[in-house]
XYZ file of C-alpha atoms in Angstrom:
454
model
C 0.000 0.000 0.000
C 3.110 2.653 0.654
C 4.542 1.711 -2.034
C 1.336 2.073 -3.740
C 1.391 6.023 -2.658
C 4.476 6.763 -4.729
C 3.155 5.681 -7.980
C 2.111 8.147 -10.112
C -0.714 7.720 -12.653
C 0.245 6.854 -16.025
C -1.537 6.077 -19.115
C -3.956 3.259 -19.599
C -1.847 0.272 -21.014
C -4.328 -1.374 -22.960
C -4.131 -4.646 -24.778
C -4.639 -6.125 -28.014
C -8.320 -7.151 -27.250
C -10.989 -5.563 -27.789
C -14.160 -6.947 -26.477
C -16.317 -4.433 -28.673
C -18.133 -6.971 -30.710
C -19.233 -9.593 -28.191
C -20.250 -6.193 -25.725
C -22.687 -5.800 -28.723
C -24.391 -9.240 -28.786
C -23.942 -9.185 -25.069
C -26.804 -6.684 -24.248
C -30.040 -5.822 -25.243
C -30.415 -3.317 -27.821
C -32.070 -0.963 -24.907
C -29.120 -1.586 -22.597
C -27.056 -1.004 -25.378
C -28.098 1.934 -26.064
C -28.142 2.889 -22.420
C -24.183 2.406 -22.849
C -23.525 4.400 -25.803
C -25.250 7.603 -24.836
C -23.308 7.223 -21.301
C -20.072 7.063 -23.226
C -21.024 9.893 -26.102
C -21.642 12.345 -23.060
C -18.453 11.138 -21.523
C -16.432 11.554 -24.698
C -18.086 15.123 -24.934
C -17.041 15.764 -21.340
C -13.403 14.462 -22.195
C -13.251 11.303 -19.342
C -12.289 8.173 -20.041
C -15.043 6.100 -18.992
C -15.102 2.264 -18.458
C -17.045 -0.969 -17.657
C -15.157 -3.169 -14.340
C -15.044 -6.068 -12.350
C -17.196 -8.507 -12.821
C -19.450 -7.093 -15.668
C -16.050 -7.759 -18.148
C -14.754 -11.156 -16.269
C -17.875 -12.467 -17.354
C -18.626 -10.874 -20.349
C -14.823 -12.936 -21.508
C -16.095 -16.128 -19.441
C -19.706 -15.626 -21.842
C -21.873 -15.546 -18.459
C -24.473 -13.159 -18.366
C -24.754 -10.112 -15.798
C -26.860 -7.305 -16.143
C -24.838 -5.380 -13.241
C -22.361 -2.112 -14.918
C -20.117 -1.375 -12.515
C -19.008 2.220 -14.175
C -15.421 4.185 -13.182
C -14.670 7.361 -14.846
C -10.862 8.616 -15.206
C -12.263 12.178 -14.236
C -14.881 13.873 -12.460
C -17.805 10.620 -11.896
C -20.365 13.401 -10.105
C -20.333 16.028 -13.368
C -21.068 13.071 -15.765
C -23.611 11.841 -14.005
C -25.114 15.349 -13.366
C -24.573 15.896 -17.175
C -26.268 12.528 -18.212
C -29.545 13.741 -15.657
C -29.154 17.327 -17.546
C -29.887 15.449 -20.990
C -32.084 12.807 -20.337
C -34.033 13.526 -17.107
C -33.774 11.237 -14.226
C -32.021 12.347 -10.481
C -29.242 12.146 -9.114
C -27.849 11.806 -6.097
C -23.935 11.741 -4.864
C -21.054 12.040 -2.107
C -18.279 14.260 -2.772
C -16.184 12.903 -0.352
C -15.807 9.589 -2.387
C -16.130 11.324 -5.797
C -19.173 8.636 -6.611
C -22.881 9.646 -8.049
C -25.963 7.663 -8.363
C -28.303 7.953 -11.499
C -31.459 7.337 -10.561
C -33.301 6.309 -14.472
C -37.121 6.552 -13.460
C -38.843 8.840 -15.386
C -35.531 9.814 -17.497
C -36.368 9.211 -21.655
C -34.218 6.321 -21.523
C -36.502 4.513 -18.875
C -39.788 5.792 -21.006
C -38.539 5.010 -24.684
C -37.132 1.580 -23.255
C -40.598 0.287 -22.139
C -42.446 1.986 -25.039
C -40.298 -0.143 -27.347
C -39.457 -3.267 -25.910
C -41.224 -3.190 -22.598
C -37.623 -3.599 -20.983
C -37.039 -2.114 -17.451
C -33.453 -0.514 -17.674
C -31.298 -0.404 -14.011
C -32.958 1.410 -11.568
C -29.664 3.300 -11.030
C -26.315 3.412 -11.896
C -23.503 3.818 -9.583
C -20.316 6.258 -10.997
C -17.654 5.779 -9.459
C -14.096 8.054 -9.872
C -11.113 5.920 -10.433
C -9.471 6.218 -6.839
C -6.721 4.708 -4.593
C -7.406 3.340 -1.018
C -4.712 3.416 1.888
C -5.935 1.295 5.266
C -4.499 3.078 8.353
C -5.276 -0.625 9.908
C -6.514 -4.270 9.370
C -10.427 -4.705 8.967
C -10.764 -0.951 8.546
C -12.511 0.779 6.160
C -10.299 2.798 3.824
C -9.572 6.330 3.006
C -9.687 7.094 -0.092
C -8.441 9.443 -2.880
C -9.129 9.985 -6.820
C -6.426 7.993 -8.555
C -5.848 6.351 -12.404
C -7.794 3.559 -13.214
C -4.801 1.229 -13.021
C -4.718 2.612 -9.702
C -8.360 1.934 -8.673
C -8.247 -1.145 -10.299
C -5.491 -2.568 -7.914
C -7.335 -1.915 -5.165
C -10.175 -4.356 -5.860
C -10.114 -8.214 -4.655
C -8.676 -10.072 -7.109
C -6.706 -10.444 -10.537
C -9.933 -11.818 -12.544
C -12.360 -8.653 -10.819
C -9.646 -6.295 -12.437
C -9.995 -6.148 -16.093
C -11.630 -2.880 -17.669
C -13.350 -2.121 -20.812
C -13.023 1.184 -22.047
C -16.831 3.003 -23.672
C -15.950 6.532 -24.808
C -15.086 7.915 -28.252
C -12.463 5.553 -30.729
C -11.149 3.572 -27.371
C -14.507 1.902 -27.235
C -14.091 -1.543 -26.681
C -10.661 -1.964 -25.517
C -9.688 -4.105 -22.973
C -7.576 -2.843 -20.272
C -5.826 -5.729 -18.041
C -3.382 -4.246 -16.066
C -2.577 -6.842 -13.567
C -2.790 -10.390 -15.525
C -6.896 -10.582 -14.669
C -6.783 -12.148 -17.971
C -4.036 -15.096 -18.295
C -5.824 -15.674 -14.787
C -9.344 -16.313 -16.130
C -7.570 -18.456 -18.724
C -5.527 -20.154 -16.441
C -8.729 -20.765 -13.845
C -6.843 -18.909 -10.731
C -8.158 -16.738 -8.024
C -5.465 -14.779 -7.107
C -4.661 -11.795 -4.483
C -2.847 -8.688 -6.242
C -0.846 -8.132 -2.914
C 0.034 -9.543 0.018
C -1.846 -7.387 2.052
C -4.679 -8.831 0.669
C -6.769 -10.293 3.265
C -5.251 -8.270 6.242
C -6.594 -5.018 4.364
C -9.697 -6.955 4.103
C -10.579 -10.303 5.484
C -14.351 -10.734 4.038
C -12.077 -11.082 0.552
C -10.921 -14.419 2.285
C -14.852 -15.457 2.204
C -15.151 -14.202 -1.684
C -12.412 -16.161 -2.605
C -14.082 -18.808 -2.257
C -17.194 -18.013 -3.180
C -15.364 -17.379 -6.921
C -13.421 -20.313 -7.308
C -16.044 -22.564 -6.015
C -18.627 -20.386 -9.003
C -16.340 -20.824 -12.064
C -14.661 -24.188 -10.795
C -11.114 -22.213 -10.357
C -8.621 -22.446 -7.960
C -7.021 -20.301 -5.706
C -3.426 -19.488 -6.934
C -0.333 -21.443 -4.791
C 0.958 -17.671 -2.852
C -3.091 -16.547 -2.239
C -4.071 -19.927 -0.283
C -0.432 -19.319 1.856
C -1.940 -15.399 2.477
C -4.918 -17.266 3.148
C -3.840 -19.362 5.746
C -1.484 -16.851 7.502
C -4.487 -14.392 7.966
C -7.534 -16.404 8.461
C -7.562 -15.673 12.159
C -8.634 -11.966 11.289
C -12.018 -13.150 10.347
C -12.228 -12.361 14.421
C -11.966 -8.542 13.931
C -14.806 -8.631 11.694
C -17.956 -7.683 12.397
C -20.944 -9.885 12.420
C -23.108 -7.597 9.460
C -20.017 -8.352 7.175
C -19.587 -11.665 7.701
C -23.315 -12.181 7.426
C -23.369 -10.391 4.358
C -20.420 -12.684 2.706
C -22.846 -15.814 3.867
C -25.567 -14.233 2.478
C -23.910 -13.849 -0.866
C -22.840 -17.480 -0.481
C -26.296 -18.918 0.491
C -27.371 -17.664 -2.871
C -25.057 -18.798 -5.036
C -25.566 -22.810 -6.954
C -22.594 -23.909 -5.449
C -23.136 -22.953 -2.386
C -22.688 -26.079 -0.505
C -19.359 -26.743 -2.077
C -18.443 -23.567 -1.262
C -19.535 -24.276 2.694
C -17.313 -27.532 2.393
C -14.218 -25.633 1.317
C -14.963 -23.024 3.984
C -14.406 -25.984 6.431
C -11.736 -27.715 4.551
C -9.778 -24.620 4.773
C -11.068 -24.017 8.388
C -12.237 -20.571 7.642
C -15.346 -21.514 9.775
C -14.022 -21.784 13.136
C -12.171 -18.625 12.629
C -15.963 -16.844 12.187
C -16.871 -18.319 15.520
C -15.249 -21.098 17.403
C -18.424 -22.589 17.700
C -18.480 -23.872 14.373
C -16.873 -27.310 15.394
C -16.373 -29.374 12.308
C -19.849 -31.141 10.756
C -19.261 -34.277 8.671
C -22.749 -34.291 7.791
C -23.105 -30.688 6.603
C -22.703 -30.861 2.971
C -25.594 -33.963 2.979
C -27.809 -31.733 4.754
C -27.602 -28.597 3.167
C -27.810 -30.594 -0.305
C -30.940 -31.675 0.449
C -31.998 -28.358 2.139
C -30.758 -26.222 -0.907
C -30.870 -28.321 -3.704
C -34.217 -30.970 -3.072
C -36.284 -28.782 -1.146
C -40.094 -29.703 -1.753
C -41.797 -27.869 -4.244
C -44.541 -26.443 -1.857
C -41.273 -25.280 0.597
C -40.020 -22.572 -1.408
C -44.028 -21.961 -3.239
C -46.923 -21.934 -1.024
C -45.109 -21.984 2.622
C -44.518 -18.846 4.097
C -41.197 -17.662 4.660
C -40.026 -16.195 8.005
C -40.675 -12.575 8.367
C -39.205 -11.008 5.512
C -36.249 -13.249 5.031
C -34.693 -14.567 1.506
C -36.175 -18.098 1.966
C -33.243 -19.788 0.505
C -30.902 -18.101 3.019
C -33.083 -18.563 5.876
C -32.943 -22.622 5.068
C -29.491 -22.533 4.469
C -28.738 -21.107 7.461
C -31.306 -23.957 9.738
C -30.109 -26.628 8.113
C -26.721 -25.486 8.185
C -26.773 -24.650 12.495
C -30.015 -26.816 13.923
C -27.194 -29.236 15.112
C -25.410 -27.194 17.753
C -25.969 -26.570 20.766
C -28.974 -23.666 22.564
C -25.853 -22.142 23.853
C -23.565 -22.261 20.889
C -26.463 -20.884 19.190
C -27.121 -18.164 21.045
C -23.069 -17.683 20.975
C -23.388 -17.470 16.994
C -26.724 -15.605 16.618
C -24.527 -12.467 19.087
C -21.902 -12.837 16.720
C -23.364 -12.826 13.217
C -26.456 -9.853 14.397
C -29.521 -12.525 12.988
C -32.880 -11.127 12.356
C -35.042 -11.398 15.558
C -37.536 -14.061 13.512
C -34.689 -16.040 12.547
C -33.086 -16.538 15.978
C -36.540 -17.513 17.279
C -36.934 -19.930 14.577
C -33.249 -21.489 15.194
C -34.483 -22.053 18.553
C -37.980 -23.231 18.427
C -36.302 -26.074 16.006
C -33.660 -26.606 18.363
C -36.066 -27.134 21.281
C -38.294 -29.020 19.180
C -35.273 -31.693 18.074
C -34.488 -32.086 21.706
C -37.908 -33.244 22.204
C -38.394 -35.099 19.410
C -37.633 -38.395 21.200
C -41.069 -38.171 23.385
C -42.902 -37.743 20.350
C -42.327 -41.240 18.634
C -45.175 -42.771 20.337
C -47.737 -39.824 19.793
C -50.718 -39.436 17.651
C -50.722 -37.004 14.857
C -52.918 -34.595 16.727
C -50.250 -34.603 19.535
C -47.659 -33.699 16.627
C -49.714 -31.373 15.475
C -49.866 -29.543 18.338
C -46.558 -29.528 18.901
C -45.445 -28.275 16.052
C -47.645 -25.582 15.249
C -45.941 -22.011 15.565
C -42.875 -23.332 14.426
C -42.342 -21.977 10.924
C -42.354 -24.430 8.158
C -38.803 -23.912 6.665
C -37.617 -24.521 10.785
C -39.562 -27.303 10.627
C -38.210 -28.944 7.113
C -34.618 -28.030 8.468
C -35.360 -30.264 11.711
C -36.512 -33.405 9.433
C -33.141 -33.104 8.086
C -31.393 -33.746 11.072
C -30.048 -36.939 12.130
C -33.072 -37.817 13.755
C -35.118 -41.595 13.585
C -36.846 -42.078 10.300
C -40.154 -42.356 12.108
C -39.860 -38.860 13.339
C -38.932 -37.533 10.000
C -41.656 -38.702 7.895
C -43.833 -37.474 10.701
C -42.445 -33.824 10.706
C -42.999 -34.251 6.845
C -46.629 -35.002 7.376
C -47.275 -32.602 9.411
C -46.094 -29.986 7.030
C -47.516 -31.694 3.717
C -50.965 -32.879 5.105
C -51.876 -33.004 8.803
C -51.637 -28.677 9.136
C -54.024 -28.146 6.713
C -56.988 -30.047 8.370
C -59.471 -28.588 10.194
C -62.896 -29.623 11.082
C -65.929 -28.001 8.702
C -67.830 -27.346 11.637
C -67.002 -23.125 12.945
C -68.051 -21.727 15.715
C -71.172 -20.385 14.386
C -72.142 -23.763 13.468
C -72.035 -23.843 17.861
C -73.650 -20.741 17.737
C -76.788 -21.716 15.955
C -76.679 -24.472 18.029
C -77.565 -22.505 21.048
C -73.989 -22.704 22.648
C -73.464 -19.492 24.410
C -69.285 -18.148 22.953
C -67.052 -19.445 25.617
C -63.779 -21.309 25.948
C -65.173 -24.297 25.537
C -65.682 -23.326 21.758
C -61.710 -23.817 21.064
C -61.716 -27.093 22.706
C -64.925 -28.392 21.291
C -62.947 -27.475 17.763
C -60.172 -28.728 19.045
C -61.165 -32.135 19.459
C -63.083 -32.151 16.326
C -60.118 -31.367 14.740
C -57.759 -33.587 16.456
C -60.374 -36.602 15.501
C -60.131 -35.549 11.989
C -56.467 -35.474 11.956
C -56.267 -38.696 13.638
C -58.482 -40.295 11.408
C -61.250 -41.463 13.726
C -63.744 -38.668 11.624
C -63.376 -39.066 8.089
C -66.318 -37.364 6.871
C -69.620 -35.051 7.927
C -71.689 -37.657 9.209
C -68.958 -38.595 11.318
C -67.881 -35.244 12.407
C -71.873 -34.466 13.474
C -72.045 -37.918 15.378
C -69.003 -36.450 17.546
C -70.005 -33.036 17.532
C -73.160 -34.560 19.368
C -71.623 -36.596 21.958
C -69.180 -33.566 23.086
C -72.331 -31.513 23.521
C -74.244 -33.978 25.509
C -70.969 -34.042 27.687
């Protein structure tokens, strides 16, 4: 990073390639042309303005992604004021960091683009100036200050997140790789550009993986010797960041090969100590990600407002410990109040699972109910008795949904004054149904009687 500081900007090597053909059959026209009037008011403004990161890794790897990730070699706020001036929109930005946001609704981009192809364009655009960082410490945020974009481009993650494609005037399409992003995509390598790396920022220890596991790489020989020296700062981090990283992972394909590498490179234990190695946790989140029922991820609710995927990847992922390693991890990684409570009520209920082998569905039933389903389906994957599974799995595909046809204003009309005794007359009735001693009307009537008369 100091040595970093003495550099001073010079111009934009770029290479032989130029990448503006497949940009073209790449996009939409609409997005397309979203990208050429960006980079005719740049040229008019004189920046050099390109596409980053991940946008141009995989526009070479031939993956889609609709995310621009913009840096101008200039003044980001003026262009994006200047693009607002021209085609409507707002805008809003931060000096401080020389970045502006473009908000598109209402602009004549966002109208013409649904008027011709019904196409929603980004709801923003982020521009950011090409800068530098310095860290006055590990896990810090950085300070930053404008810079060249060879300059801004070092200070991302890795090699492959480092190749630029330059928009405005006769540079369009040209391919900037300044620090070998490219041989590295060829070569399949994830690979640090310093060896400050991970101290600077340890979350880039968790995205790592989370990019070799996506495009079947691997991480370069010097970055998994970084890797291993610094994994212990994953301690300094805080638990939103972390979280955030899992997140990121939990939504990925891959992610439970990228869990098992996590482990194999015991990058988990240095998040919490409580995270003990599991043998079976690539089985059960598998099953929990990959196979989930149909109905799981359709018609069951998920819990509060949670990503449904994440919120199963993270039961099935920490049902197995412990109430107090639990409540250990939930502190640590700041989890939304709904799903702690969930993480426990499963937890509680597979420590009482073994007093519920002999029990009749309604007893299940009862049991079970306020537990959310997606707790629930991350309990049955435990290593629990196969009896109790296929029970937890009724319970969510057919015993929850019945209820007797009989309402309390069925007791009403019957001249039964509203009391408590309504919920356990319907109680009953619905317990019989569930345990298949009612199986139709008549049946249901017949016992409705007999409570009554008791």
């Amino acid at each position: 990073t100091d040595l970093l500081k003495t550099l001073t900007p010079d111009l934009p090597r770029a290479s032989e390639n130029n990448l503006a053909t497949r940009l073209e059959s790449a996009l939409t026209p609409e997005r397309l042309d979203l990208i050429h009037k960006i980079a005719e008011v740049a040229a008019e403004q004189h920046v050099a303005l390109y596409l980053v990161g991940g946008f141009v890794r995989d526009l070479i790897l031939n993956r889609p992604s609709l995310d621009f990730d913009i840096v101008v070699e200039g003044d980001a706020i003026a262009l994006a004021h200047a693009l607002a001036e021209k085609y409507g929109g707002r805008v809003t930005d931060h000096s401080r960091f020389g970045t502006a946001k473009w908000f598109l609704k209402g602009s004549k981009l966002q109208v013409e683009s649904l008027k011709v192809a019904n196409e929603n364009l980004p709801i923003f655009l982020d521009f950011i100036t090409a800068r530098k960082e310095f860290y006055a410490r590990p896990s810090a945020l950085p300070t930053v200050s404008r810079g060249s974009i060879k300059l801004d481009l070092h200070r991302r993650d890795f090699t492959i997140n480092t190749l630029a494609l330059r928009l405005d005037g006769r540079h369009y399409g040209e391919l900037h790789d300044h620090w070998g992003g490219l041989a590295d995509l060829e070569r399949g390598l994830v690979r640090v550009l310093h060896s400050l790396s991970f101290i600077d920022d340890p979350t880039r220890m968790l995205r790592a993986i989370r990019f070799e596991q996506r495009f079947g790489f691997e991480l370069g020989v010097r970055t998994r010797q970084l890797m291993d020296e610094a994994h212990s700062l994953l301690t300094k981090l805080t638990g939103q960041r972390i979280r955030h990283e899992l997140d990121l992972i939990l939504d990925e394909p891959r992610a439970v090969e990228m869990f098992s590498r996590l482990a194999a490179l015991d990058l988990l234990p240095a998040i919490s100590p409580v995270l003990v190695p599991d043998p079976e946790l690539a089985a059960r989140l598998d099953v929990a990600l990959n196979f989930p029922p149909p109905s799981l991820l359709g018609e069951i609710p998920t819990i509060a407002h949670l990503n449904k995927r994440r919120a199963l990847g993270y039961l099935a992922w920490l049902l197995p410990l412990s109430v107090k390693d639990l409540r250990v991890l939930c502190k640590r990684l700041h989890f939304h109040a709904a799903l702690e409570d969930a993480l426990f009520a499963a937890r509680s209920l597979c420590d009482d699972l073994p007093t519920l082998l002999d029990a009749k569905p309604s007893q299940w039933t009862r049991r079970l109910e306020g537990i959310p389903p997606l707790a629930l389906y991350a309990a049955s994957l435990c290593d629990i008795d196969d009896d109790l599974r296929e029970n937890i799995q009724e319970y969510l595909a057919k015993w929850r949904n019945i209820h007797p046809t009989i309402s309390g204003d069925d007791l009403q009309a019957r001249g039964l004054r509203p009391s408590p005794r309504y919920k356990e007359i319907l109680s009953q009735l619905r317990a019989a149904w569930i345990d298949g001693e009612v199986k139709n009307k008549e049946e249901e009537l017949m016992l409705l009687e007999k409570l009554l008369e008791e």
